[in-house]
PDB file of C-alpha atoms in Angstrom:
ATOM      1  CA  MET A1384     -14.914  10.328  -0.761  1.00 74.00           C
ATOM      2  CA  ASP A1385     -11.528   8.920   0.091  1.00 89.00           C
ATOM      3  CA  LYS A1386     -11.361   7.054   3.389  1.00 94.00           C
ATOM      4  CA  MET A1387      -9.008   4.297   4.617  1.00 96.00           C
ATOM      5  CA  TYR A1388      -9.754   1.673   7.220  1.00 96.00           C
ATOM      6  CA  MET A1389      -7.428  -0.828   8.923  1.00 95.00           C
ATOM      7  CA  VAL A1390      -8.864  -4.328   8.385  1.00 96.00           C
ATOM      8  CA  SER A1391      -8.093  -7.997   8.396  1.00 95.00           C
ATOM      9  CA  LEU A1392      -9.396 -10.205   5.611  1.00 95.00           C
ATOM     10  CA  CYS A1393     -10.776 -13.556   6.825  1.00 94.00           C
ATOM     11  CA  TYR A1394      -8.834 -15.729   4.389  1.00 89.00           C
ATOM     12  CA  TYR A1395      -8.500 -19.504   4.488  1.00 87.00           C
ATOM     13  CA  GLY A1396      -9.206 -19.748   8.219  1.00 84.00           C
ATOM     14  CA  GLY A1397      -6.829 -16.958   9.196  1.00 87.00           C
ATOM     15  CA  LEU A1398      -6.693 -13.184   9.310  1.00 90.00           C
ATOM     16  CA  LEU A1399      -4.731 -11.256   6.663  1.00 92.00           C
ATOM     17  CA  GLY A1400      -3.938  -7.690   7.733  1.00 94.00           C
ATOM     18  CA  GLY A1401      -4.315  -4.809   5.334  1.00 96.00           C
ATOM     19  CA  GLY A1402      -6.429  -1.817   4.520  1.00 96.00           C
ATOM     20  CA  LEU A1403      -9.778  -1.040   2.884  1.00 96.00           C
ATOM     21  CA  ARG A1404      -9.987   2.186   0.860  1.00 97.00           C
ATOM     22  CA  LEU A1405     -13.328   3.754  -0.010  1.00 96.00           C
ATOM     23  CA  ASP A1406     -13.319   6.010  -3.035  1.00 95.00           C
ATOM     24  CA  ASP A1407     -15.972   7.308  -5.435  1.00 93.00           C
ATOM     25  CA  GLU A1408     -16.198   4.101  -7.534  1.00 95.00           C
ATOM     26  CA  ARG A1409     -14.947   1.166  -5.476  1.00 96.00           C
ATOM     27  CA  LEU A1410     -13.868  -0.392  -2.268  1.00 96.00           C
ATOM     28  CA  THR A1411     -10.251  -1.647  -2.538  1.00 97.00           C
ATOM     29  CA  TYR A1412      -8.577  -4.123  -0.181  1.00 97.00           C
ATOM     30  CA  SER A1413      -4.763  -4.063  -0.196  1.00 96.00           C
ATOM     31  CA  THR A1414      -2.061  -5.869   1.723  1.00 95.00           C
ATOM     32  CA  THR A1415       1.682  -6.126   1.458  1.00 91.00           C
ATOM     33  CA  LYS A1416       1.774  -9.850   2.331  1.00 89.00           C
ATOM     34  CA  LEU A1417       3.750 -11.666  -0.326  1.00 87.00           C
ATOM     35  CA  GLN A1418       2.458 -15.137   0.497  1.00 86.00           C
ATOM     36  CA  VAL A1419      -0.978 -14.440  -1.056  1.00 88.00           C
ATOM     37  CA  ALA A1420      -1.883 -14.312  -4.729  1.00 90.00           C
ATOM     38  CA  PRO A1421      -1.370 -10.951  -6.453  1.00 90.00           C
ATOM     39  CA  GLU A1422      -5.135 -10.626  -7.123  1.00 91.00           C
ATOM     40  CA  ILE A1423      -5.693 -10.672  -3.327  1.00 92.00           C
ATOM     41  CA  ARG A1424      -2.869  -8.221  -2.560  1.00 94.00           C
ATOM     42  CA  LYS A1425      -4.762  -5.449  -4.317  1.00 95.00           C
ATOM     43  CA  MET A1426      -8.430  -6.410  -4.759  1.00 96.00           C
ATOM     44  CA  PRO A1427     -10.872  -3.846  -6.140  1.00 97.00           C
ATOM     45  CA  LEU A1428     -14.550  -4.354  -5.249  1.00 97.00           C
ATOM     46  CA  PRO A1429     -16.520  -1.982  -7.547  1.00 97.00           C
ATOM     47  CA  TYR A1430     -19.748  -0.648  -6.071  1.00 97.00           C
ATOM     48  CA  CYS A1431     -21.643  -1.687  -9.204  1.00 95.00           C
ATOM     49  CA  ARG A1432     -20.701  -5.366  -8.526  1.00 96.00           C
ATOM     50  CA  ILE A1433     -21.523  -5.418  -4.799  1.00 97.00           C
ATOM     51  CA  LYS A1434     -24.746  -7.334  -4.243  1.00 97.00           C
ATOM     52  CA  GLY A1435     -25.014  -6.885  -0.506  1.00 96.00           C
ATOM     53  CA  VAL A1436     -23.231  -5.804   2.694  1.00 97.00           C
ATOM     54  CA  LYS A1437     -24.090  -7.303   6.062  1.00 96.00           C
ATOM     55  CA  LYS A1438     -22.823  -7.391   9.602  1.00 95.00           C
ATOM     56  CA  SER A1439     -21.398 -10.770  10.479  1.00 93.00           C
ATOM     57  CA  ARG A1440     -19.124 -12.590  12.962  1.00 89.00           C
ATOM     58  CA  ALA A1441     -15.961 -14.619  12.777  1.00 85.00           C
ATOM     59  CA  LEU A1442     -15.887 -16.587  16.014  1.00 83.00           C
ATOM     60  CA  PHE A1443     -16.528 -13.797  18.534  1.00 86.00           C
ATOM     61  CA  LEU A1444     -15.223 -10.901  16.364  1.00 88.00           C
ATOM     62  CA  PRO A1445     -17.593  -8.492  14.649  1.00 91.00           C
ATOM     63  CA  THR A1446     -17.019  -8.477  10.918  1.00 95.00           C
ATOM     64  CA  VAL A1447     -18.488  -7.206   7.669  1.00 97.00           C
ATOM     65  CA  THR A1448     -19.351  -9.519   4.775  1.00 97.00           C
ATOM     66  CA  ILE A1449     -19.286  -8.087   1.229  1.00 97.00           C
ATOM     67  CA  GLN A1450     -21.359 -10.201  -1.173  1.00 97.00           C
ATOM     68  CA  MET A1451     -20.419  -9.829  -4.790  1.00 97.00           C
ATOM     69  CA  GLU A1452     -22.779 -10.387  -7.809  1.00 97.00           C
ATOM     70  CA  ASP A1453     -20.579 -13.323  -8.975  1.00 95.00           C
ATOM     71  CA  GLY A1454     -21.373 -15.210  -5.778  1.00 96.00           C
ATOM     72  CA  ARG A1455     -18.110 -14.633  -3.914  1.00 96.00           C
ATOM     73  CA  GLU A1456     -18.159 -13.291  -0.391  1.00 96.00           C
ATOM     74  CA  TRP A1457     -15.341 -11.417   1.318  1.00 96.00           C
ATOM     75  CA  LYS A1458     -15.362 -11.126   5.127  1.00 96.00           C
ATOM     76  CA  PHE A1459     -13.414  -8.370   6.829  1.00 97.00           C
ATOM     77  CA  LEU A1460     -12.696  -7.567  10.451  1.00 96.00           C
ATOM     78  CA  VAL A1461     -12.982  -3.778  10.257  1.00 95.00           C
ATOM     79  CA  PHE A1462     -11.704  -1.556  13.010  1.00 91.00           C
ATOM     80  CA  GLY A1463     -14.438   1.069  13.415  1.00 92.00           C
ATOM     81  CA  ARG A1464     -17.119  -1.082  11.802  1.00 94.00           C
ATOM     82  CA  GLU A1465     -20.100   1.217  12.394  1.00 95.00           C
ATOM     83  CA  GLY A1466     -18.328   4.239  10.873  1.00 95.00           C
ATOM     84  CA  PHE A1467     -17.103   2.096   7.962  1.00 96.00           C
ATOM     85  CA  LEU A1468     -20.676   0.881   7.265  1.00 97.00           C
ATOM     86  CA  GLU A1469     -22.065   4.423   7.360  1.00 96.00           C
ATOM     87  CA  ASN A1470     -19.371   5.691   4.978  1.00 96.00           C
ATOM     88  CA  LEU A1471     -19.770   2.713   2.647  1.00 96.00           C
ATOM     89  CA  LYS A1472     -23.531   3.302   2.441  1.00 96.00           C
ATOM     90  CA  THR A1473     -22.935   6.993   1.702  1.00 95.00           C
ATOM     91  CA  ALA A1474     -20.396   6.144  -0.989  1.00 95.00           C
ATOM     92  CA  MET A1475     -22.558   3.488  -2.615  1.00 95.00           C
ATOM     93  CA  ASP A1476     -25.651   5.770  -2.587  1.00 95.00           C
ATOM     94  CA  ALA A1477     -23.636   8.603  -4.165  1.00 94.00           C
ATOM     95  CA  TYR A1478     -22.282   6.233  -6.799  1.00 93.00           C
ATOM     96  CA  ALA A1479     -25.812   4.927  -7.596  1.00 91.00           C
ATOM     97  CA  SER A1480     -27.192   8.434  -7.915  1.00 90.00           C
ATOM     98  CA  GLY A1481     -24.335   9.616 -10.142  1.00 82.00           C
ATOM     99  CA  ASP A1482     -23.078  12.274  -7.762  1.00 69.00           C
TER     100      ASP A1482
END
């Protein structure tokens, strides 16, 4: 699976535009904004380290929160949230089954 979604990362009280890419092993957030740390500009979130995914809200905007096993949470405003969640579940299930 190789899908790309336009998103904004909820980061320090603001929205940081970028993209989320779903592939066979990870979800990767990327942005071209130079004012953020390099580890945020291209941030891999491996499926094996994702503890949970839930629908959430930032003010009145529908978002998705990715909970990592190390305790960090990343909140994204995803354009096409329902389709993203379906594809993420499919990708994570395929990864877990070894397909």
